[in-house]
Coordinates of C-alpha atoms and ligand atoms in Angstrom, one line a residue:
X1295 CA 0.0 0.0 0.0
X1296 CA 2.9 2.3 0.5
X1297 CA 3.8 1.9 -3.3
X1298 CA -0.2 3.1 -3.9
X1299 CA 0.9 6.0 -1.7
X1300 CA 3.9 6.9 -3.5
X1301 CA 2.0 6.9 -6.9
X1302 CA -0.5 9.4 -5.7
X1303 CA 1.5 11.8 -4.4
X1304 CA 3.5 11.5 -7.6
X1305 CA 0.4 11.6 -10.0
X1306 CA -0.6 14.5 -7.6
X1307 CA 2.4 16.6 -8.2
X1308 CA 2.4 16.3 -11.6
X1309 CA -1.3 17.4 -12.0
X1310 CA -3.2 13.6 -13.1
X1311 CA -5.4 13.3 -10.7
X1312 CA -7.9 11.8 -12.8
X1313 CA -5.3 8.5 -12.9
X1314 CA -6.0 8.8 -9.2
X1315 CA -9.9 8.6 -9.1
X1316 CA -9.3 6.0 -11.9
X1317 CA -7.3 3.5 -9.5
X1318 CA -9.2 4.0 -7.2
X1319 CA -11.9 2.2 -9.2
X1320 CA -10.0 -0.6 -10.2
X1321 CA -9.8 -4.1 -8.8
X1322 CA -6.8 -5.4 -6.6
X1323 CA -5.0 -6.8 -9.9
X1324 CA -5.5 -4.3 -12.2
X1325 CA -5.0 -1.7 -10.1
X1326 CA -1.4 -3.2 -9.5
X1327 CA -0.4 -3.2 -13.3
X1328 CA -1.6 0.5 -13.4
X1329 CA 1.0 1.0 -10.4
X1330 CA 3.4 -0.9 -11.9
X1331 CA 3.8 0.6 -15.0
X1332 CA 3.5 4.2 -13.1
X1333 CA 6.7 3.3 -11.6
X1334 CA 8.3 3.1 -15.1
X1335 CA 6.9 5.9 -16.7
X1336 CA 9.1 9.3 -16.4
X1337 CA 6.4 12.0 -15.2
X1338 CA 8.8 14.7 -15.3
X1339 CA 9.8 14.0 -18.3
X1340 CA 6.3 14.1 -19.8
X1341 CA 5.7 17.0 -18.2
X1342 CA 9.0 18.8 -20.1
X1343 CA 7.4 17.4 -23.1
X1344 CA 4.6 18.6 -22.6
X1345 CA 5.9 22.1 -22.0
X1346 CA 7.7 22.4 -25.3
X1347 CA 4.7 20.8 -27.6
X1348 CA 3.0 23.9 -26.7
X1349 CA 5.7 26.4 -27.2
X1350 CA 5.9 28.0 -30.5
X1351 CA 8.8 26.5 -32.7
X1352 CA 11.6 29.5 -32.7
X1353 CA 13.6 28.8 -35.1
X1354 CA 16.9 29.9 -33.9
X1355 CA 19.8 31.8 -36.1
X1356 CA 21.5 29.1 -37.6
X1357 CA 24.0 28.8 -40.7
X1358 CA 22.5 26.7 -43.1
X1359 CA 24.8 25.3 -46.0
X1360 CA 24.3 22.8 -49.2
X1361 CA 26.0 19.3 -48.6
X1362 CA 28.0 17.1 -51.0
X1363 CA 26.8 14.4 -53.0
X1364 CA 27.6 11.7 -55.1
X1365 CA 24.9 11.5 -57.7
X1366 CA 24.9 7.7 -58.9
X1367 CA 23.3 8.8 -62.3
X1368 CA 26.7 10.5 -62.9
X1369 CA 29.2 8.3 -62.2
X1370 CA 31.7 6.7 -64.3
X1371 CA 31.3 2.7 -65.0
X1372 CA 34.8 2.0 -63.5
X1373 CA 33.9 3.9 -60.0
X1374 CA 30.5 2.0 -60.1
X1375 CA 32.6 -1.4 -60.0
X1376 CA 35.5 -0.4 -57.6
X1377 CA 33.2 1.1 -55.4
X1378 CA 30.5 -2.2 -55.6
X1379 CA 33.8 -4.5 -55.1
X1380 CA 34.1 -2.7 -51.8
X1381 CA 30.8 -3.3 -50.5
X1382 CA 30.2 -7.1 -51.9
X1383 CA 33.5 -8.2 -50.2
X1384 CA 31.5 -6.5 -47.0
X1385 CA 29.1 -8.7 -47.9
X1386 CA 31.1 -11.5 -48.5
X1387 CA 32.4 -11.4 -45.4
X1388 CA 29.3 -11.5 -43.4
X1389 CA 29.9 -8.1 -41.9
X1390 CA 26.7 -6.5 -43.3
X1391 CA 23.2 -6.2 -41.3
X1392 CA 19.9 -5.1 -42.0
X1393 CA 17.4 -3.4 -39.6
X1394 CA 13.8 -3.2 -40.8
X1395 CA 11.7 -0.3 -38.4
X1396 CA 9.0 -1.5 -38.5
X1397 CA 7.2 -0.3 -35.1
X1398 CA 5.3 2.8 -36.4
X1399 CA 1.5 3.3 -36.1
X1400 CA 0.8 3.6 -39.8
X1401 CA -2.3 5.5 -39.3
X1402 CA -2.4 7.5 -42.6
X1403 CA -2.6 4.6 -44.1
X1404 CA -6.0 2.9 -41.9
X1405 CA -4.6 -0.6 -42.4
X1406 CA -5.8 -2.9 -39.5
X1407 CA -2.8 -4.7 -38.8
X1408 CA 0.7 -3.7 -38.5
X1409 CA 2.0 -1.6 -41.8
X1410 CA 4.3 -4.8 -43.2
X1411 CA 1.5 -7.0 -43.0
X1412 CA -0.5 -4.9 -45.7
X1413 CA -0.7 -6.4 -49.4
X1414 CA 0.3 -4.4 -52.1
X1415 CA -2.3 -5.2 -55.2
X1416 CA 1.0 -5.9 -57.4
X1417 CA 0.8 -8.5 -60.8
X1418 CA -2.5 -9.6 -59.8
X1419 CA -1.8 -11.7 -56.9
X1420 CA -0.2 -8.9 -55.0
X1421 CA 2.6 -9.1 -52.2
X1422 CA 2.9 -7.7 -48.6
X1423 CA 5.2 -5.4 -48.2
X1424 CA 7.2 -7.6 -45.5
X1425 CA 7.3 -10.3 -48.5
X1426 CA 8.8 -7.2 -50.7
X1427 CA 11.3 -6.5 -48.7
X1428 CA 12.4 -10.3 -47.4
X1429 CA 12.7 -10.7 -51.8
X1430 CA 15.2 -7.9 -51.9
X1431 CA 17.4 -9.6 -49.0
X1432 CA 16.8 -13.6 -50.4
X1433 CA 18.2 -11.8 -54.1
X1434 CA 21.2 -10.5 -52.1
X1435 CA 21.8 -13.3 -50.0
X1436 CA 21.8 -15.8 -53.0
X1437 CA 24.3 -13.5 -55.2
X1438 CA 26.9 -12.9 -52.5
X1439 CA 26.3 -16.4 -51.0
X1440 CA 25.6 -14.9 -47.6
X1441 CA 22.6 -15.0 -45.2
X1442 CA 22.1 -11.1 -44.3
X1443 CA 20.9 -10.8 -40.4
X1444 CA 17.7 -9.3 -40.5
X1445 CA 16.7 -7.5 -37.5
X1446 CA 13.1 -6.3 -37.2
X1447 CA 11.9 -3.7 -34.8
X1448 CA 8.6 -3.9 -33.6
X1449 CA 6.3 -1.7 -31.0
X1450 CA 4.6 -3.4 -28.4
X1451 CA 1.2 -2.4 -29.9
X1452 CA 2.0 -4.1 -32.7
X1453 CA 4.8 -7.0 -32.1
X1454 CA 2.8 -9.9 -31.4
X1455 CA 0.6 -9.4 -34.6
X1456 CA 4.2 -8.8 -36.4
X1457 CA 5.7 -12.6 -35.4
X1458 CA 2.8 -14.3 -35.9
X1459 CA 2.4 -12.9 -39.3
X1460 CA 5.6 -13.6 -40.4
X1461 CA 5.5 -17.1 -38.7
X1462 CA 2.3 -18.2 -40.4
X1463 CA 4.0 -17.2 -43.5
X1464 CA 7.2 -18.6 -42.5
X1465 CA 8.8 -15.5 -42.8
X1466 CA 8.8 -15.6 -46.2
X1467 CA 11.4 -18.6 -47.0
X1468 CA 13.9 -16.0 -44.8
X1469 CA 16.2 -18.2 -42.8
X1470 CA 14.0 -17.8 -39.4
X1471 CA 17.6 -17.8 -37.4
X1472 CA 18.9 -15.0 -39.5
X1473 CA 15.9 -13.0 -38.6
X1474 CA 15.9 -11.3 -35.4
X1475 CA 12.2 -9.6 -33.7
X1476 CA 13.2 -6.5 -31.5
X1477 CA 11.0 -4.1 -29.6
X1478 CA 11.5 -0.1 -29.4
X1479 CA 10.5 2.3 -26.7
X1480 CA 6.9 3.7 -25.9
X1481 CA 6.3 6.8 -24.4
X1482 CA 2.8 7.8 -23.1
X1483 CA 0.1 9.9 -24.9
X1484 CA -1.0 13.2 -23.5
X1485 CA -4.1 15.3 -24.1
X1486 CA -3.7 19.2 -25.1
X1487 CA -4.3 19.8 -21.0
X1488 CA -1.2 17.7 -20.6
X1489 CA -3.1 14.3 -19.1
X1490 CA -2.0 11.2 -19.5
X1491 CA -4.9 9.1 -21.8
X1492 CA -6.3 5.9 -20.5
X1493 CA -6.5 3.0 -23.0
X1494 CA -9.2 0.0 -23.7
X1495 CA -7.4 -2.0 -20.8
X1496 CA -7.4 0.2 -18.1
X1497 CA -3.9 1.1 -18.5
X1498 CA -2.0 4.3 -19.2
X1499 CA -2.2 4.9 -23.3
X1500 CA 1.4 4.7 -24.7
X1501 CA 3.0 4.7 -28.2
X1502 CA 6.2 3.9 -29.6
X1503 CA 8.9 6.4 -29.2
X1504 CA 9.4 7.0 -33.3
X1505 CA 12.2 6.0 -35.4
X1506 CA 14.8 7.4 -33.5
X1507 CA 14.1 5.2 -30.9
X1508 CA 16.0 2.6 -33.0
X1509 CA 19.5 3.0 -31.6
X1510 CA 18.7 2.8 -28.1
X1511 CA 16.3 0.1 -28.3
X1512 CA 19.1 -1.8 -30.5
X1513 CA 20.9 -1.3 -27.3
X1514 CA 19.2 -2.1 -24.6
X1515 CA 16.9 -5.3 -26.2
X1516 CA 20.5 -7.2 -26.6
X1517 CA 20.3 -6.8 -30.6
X1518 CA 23.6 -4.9 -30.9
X1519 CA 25.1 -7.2 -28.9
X1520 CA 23.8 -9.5 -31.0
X1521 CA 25.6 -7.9 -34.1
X1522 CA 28.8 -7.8 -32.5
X1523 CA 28.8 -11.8 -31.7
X1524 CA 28.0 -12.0 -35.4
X1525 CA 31.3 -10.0 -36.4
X1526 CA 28.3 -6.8 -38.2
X1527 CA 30.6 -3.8 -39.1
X1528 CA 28.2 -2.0 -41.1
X1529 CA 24.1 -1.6 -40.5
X1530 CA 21.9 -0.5 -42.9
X1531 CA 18.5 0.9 -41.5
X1532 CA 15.4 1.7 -43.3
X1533 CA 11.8 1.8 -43.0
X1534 CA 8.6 -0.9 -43.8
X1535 CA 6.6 1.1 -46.4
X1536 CA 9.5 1.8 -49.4
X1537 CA 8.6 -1.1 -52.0
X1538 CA 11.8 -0.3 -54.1
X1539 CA 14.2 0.5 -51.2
X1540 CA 17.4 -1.6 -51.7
X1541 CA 18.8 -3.3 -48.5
X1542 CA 22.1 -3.9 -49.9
X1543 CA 23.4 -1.2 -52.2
X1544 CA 27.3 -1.9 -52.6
X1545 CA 28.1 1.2 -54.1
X1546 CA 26.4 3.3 -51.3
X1547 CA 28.4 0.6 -48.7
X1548 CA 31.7 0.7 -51.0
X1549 CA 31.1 4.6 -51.1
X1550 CA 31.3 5.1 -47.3
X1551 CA 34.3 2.8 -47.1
X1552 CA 35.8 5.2 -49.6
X1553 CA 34.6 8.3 -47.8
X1554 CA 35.8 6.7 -44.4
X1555 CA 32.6 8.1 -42.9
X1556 CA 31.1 6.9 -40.1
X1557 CA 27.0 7.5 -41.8
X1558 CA 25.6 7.4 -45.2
X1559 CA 22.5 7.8 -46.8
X1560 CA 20.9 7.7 -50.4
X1561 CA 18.9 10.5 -51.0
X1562 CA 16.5 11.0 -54.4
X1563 CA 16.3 14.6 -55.5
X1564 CA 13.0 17.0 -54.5
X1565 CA 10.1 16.7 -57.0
X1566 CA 10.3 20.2 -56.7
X1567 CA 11.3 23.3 -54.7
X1568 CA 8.2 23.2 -52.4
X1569 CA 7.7 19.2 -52.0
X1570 CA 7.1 18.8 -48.0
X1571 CA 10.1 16.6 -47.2
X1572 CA 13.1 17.2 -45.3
X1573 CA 16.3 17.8 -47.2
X1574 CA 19.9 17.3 -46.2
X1575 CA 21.9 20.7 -45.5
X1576 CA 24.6 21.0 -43.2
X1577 CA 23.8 23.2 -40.1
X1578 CA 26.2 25.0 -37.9
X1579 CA 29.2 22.7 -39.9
X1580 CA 27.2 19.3 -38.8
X1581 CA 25.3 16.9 -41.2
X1582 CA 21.6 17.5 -41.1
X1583 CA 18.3 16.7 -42.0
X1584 CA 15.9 20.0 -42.3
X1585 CA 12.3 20.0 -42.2
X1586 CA 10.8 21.5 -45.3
X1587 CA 9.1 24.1 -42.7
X1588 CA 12.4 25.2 -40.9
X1589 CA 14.1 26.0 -44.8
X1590 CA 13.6 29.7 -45.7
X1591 CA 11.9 29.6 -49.2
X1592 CA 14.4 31.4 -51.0
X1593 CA 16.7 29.0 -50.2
X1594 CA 14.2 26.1 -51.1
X1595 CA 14.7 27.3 -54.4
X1596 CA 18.3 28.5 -55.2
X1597 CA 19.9 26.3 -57.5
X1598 CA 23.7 25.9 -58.2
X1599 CA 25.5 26.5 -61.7
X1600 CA 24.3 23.3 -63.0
X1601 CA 20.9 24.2 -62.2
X1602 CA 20.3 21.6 -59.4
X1603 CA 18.7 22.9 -56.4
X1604 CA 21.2 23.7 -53.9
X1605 CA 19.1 21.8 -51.0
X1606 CA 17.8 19.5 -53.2
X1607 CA 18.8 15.7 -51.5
X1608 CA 15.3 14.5 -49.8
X1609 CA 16.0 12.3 -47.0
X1610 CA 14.3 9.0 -47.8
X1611 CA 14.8 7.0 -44.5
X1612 CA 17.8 4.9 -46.4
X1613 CA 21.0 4.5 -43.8
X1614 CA 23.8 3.4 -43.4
X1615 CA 26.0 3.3 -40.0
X1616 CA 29.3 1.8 -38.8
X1617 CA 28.5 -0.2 -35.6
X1618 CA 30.7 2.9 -33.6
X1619 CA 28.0 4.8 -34.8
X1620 CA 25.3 2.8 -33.7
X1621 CA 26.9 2.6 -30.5
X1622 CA 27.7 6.2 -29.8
X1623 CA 24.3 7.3 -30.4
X1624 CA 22.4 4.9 -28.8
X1625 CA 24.0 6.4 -25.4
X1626 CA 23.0 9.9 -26.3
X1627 CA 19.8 11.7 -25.7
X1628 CA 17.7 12.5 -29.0
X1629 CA 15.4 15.1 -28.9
X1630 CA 11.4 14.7 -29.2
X1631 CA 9.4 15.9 -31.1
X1632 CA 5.7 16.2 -31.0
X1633 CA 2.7 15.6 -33.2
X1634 CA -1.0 15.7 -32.9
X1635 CA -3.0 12.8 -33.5
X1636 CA -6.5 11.2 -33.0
X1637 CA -6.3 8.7 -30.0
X1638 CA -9.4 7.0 -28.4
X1639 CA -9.2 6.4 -24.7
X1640 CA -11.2 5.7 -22.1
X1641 CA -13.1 8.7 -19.8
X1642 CA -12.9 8.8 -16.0
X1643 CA -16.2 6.8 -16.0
X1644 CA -14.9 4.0 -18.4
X1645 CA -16.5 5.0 -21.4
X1646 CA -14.7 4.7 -24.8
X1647 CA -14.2 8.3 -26.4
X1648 CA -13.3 8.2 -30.5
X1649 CA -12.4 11.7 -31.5
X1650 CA -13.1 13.3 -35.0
X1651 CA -10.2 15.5 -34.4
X1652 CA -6.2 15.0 -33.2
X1653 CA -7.0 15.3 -29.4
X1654 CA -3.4 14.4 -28.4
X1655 CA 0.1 14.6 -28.4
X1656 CA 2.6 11.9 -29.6
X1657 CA 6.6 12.2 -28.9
X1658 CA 8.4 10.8 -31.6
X1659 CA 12.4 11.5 -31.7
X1660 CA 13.5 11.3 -35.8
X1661 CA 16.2 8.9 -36.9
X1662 CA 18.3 11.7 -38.8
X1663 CA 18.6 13.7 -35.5
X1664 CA 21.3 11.5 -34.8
X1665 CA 23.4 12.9 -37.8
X1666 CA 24.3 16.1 -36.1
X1667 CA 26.7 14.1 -33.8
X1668 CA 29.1 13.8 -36.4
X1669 CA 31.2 15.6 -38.4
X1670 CA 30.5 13.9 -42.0
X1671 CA 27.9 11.9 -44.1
X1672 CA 28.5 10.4 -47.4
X1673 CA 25.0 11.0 -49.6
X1674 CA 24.5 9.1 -52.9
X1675 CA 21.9 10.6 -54.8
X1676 CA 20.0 7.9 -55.9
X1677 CA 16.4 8.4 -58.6
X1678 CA 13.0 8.4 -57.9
X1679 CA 11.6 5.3 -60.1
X1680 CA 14.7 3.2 -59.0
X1681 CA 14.5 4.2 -54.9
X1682 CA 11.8 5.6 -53.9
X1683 CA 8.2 4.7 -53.6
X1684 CA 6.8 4.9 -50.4
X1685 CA 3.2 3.5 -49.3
X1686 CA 2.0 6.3 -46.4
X1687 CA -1.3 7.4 -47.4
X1688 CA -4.7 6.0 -47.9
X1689 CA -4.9 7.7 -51.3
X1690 CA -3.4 10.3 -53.4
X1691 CA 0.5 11.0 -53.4
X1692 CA 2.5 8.3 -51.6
X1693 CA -0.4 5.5 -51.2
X1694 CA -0.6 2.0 -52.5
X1695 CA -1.6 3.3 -56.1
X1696 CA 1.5 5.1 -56.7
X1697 CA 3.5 2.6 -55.0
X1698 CA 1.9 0.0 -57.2
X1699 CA 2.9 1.8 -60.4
X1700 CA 6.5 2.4 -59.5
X1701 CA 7.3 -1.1 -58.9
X1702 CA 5.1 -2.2 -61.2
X1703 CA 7.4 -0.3 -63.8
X1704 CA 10.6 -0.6 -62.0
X1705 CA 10.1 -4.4 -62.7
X1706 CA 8.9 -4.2 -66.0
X1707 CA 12.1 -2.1 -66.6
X1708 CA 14.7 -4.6 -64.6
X1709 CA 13.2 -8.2 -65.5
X1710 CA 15.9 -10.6 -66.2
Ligands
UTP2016 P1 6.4 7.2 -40.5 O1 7.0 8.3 -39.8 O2 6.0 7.4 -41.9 O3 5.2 6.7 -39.7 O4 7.4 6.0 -40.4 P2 4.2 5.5 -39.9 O5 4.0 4.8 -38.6 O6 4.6 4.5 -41.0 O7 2.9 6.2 -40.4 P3 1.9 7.3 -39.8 O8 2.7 8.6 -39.7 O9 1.4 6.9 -38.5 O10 0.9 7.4 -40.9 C1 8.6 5.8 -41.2 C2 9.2 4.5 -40.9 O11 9.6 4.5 -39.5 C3 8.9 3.4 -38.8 C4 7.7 3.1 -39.6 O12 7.3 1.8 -39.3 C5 8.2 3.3 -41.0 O13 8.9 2.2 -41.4 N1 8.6 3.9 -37.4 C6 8.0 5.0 -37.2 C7 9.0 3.1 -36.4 O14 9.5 2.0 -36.6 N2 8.7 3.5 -35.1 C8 8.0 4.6 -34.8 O15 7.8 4.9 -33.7 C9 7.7 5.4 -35.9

């Protein structure tokens, strides 16, 4: 009873009271789990959050430079080749890992299930997009005579559903012991009067952490240790939802061997000056990824004397780390950032509330935070119809009728 005590001065100082009338309805057992997971949740730290979501975004004075790129379209035949013979003996040699994030929420999208478990309606009998991506790694692993660990992270929302997908479909002829299931971080959901929401079973309503929550969970869940018994050097990280991203692309591995950088990333040039995405730049001398809202127009649009916009390299979730990298960042702090979204919950009398409007705040930290921390990244430029053709929304730009074309074509284009 002490521990009950504890929690209500707690919830008390930090202004949820209503969690307070609500264990005080609950029976012995659930009212323990509510404690328990109190005692793991940072209320300070919420309440910070909570602070800055409401703050206006000041953008501070920053200097805001183009980055280098390599643009793949461009290069000669012979630094193709060297540059591939880098990464394949990488490869080769069994040093190479994959990470598939895979824990977000996919709400645009309104697929019941977790996003990889959604079928893409492609040649008739269409494909999920886990199948998509577990093709790309069998087609690597069969021409460099490897098996590629691939490391799945997960939410807890949505990992069960995850394995026993990808067991009923036995994981798509993946070698199950090459394929490693990993959880990420969840942080709570808060209301715009900075409560915590309570979910369908009586417990406090969290959600995963966002991307960036990759390195640390790849720390603490035993997965990086993992790579290291395995001898990984080099990680590449993407997301579920690109249906032409490439999980092994020598020339971007061979190309950050070259570079001796500790980060790289393929990028696929802007559709045009104004697309909302965030582009590369480097800020204050650091590597950077800048929100299409914190890049002052004119410089959206200046272009260099080639005629290539000068912040032009969209940031397509496609990255590459040394295991040192990986490492370093998953000890550093990331900061969060927030979003509003629609969240049901339950009311202090039990009832189910579904709003028709975002009613809440979710904390999500961004992978490409992490780039700041160092003092270089190699970008490839990749292209559009070969990279880059991402299923996010229930219709229009970036949906599964887009993405269905792009492959669709990309396919008919690369057929043996
Ligand atoms: P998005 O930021 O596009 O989010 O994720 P989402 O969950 O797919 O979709 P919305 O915004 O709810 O509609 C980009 C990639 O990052 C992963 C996603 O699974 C996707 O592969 N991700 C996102 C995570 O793994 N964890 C998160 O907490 C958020």
């Amino acid at each position: 009873m002490d521990k009950m005590q504890d929690v209500i001065e707690l919830l008390t100082e930090y202004n949820q009271l209503h969690i307070v009338n609500w264990l005080n309805k609950l029976d012995e057992n659930k009212k323990r789990e509510l404690i328990e997971q109190i005692n793991h949740i940072d209320l300070h730290q919420i309440a910070e959050l909570y602070d800055n979501a409401k703050k206006e975004i000041k953008f501070k004075e920053n200097k805001i430079e183009p980055i280098e790129y390599l643009d793949k379209q461009k290069m000669d035949e012979n630094t193709k080749t060297e540059l591939s013979k880098i990464g394949e003996q990488i490869i080769e040699n069994g040093q190479y890992a994959v990470v598939t994030m895979a824990g977000g929420q996919g709400s645009r999208l309104e697929h019941p299930g977790p996003k990889g478990t959604f079928k893409l309606d492609v040649y008739g009998k269409g494909k999920y997009l886990f199948e998509i991506l577990a093709e790309n790694l069998k087609e690597a692993n069969k021409r460099y005579d490897v098996i590629i660990p691939w490391y799945i992270m997960t939410s807890k929302e949505n990992n069960d559903a995850t394995i026993e997908f990808l067991e009923k479909n036995n994981y798509f002829g993946y070698d199950k012991n090459s394929v490693i299931i990993f959880k990420q971080g969840e942080l709570p959901l808060i209301d715009f009067e900075g409560k915590l929401l309570i979910g369908k079973d009586g417990k406090i309503k969290e959600a995963s952490d966002g991307n960036g929550g990759v390195y640390t969970s790849l720390r603490t869940t035993g997965a990086l240790a993992d790579m290291k018994e395995r001898g990984i050097k080099w990680i590449f990280i993407g997301g579920v939802d690109n249906v032409l991203l490439k999980m092994a692309d020598t020339i971007l591995l061979g190309m950050a061997t070259q570079k001796n950088v500790q980060i790289a990333s393929k990028s696929v040039v802007k559709a045009n000056p104004h697309e909302k995405v965030g582009v590369f730049c480097k800020m204050n001398g650091h590597p950077k990824v800048i929100e299409y809202s914190e890049l002052p127009e004119k410089m959206a649009e200046e272009v260099d004397n080639n005629g290539e916009l000068k912040f032009g390299e969209s940031h397509i979730m496609c990255n590459l780390f040394t295991i040192e990298a990986i490492e370093k960042i998953s000890k550093e702090p990331l900061i969060y950032h927030s979003a509003k979204k629609k969240n049901t919950y339950l009311d202090e009398n039990g009832n189910e509330i579904i709003p028709k409007e975002p009613n809440s705040y979710k904390f999500e930290a961004f992978i490409f935070d992490a780039f700041e921390f160092f003092d270089d990244i190699a970008i490839l430029r990749g292209k559009r119809e070969d990279d880059f053709a991402p299923v996010k929304n229930k219709e229009g730009v970036d949906s599964p009728r887009t993405a269905k074309e792009l492959y669709e074509k990309f396919w008919n284009r690369n057929r043996e």
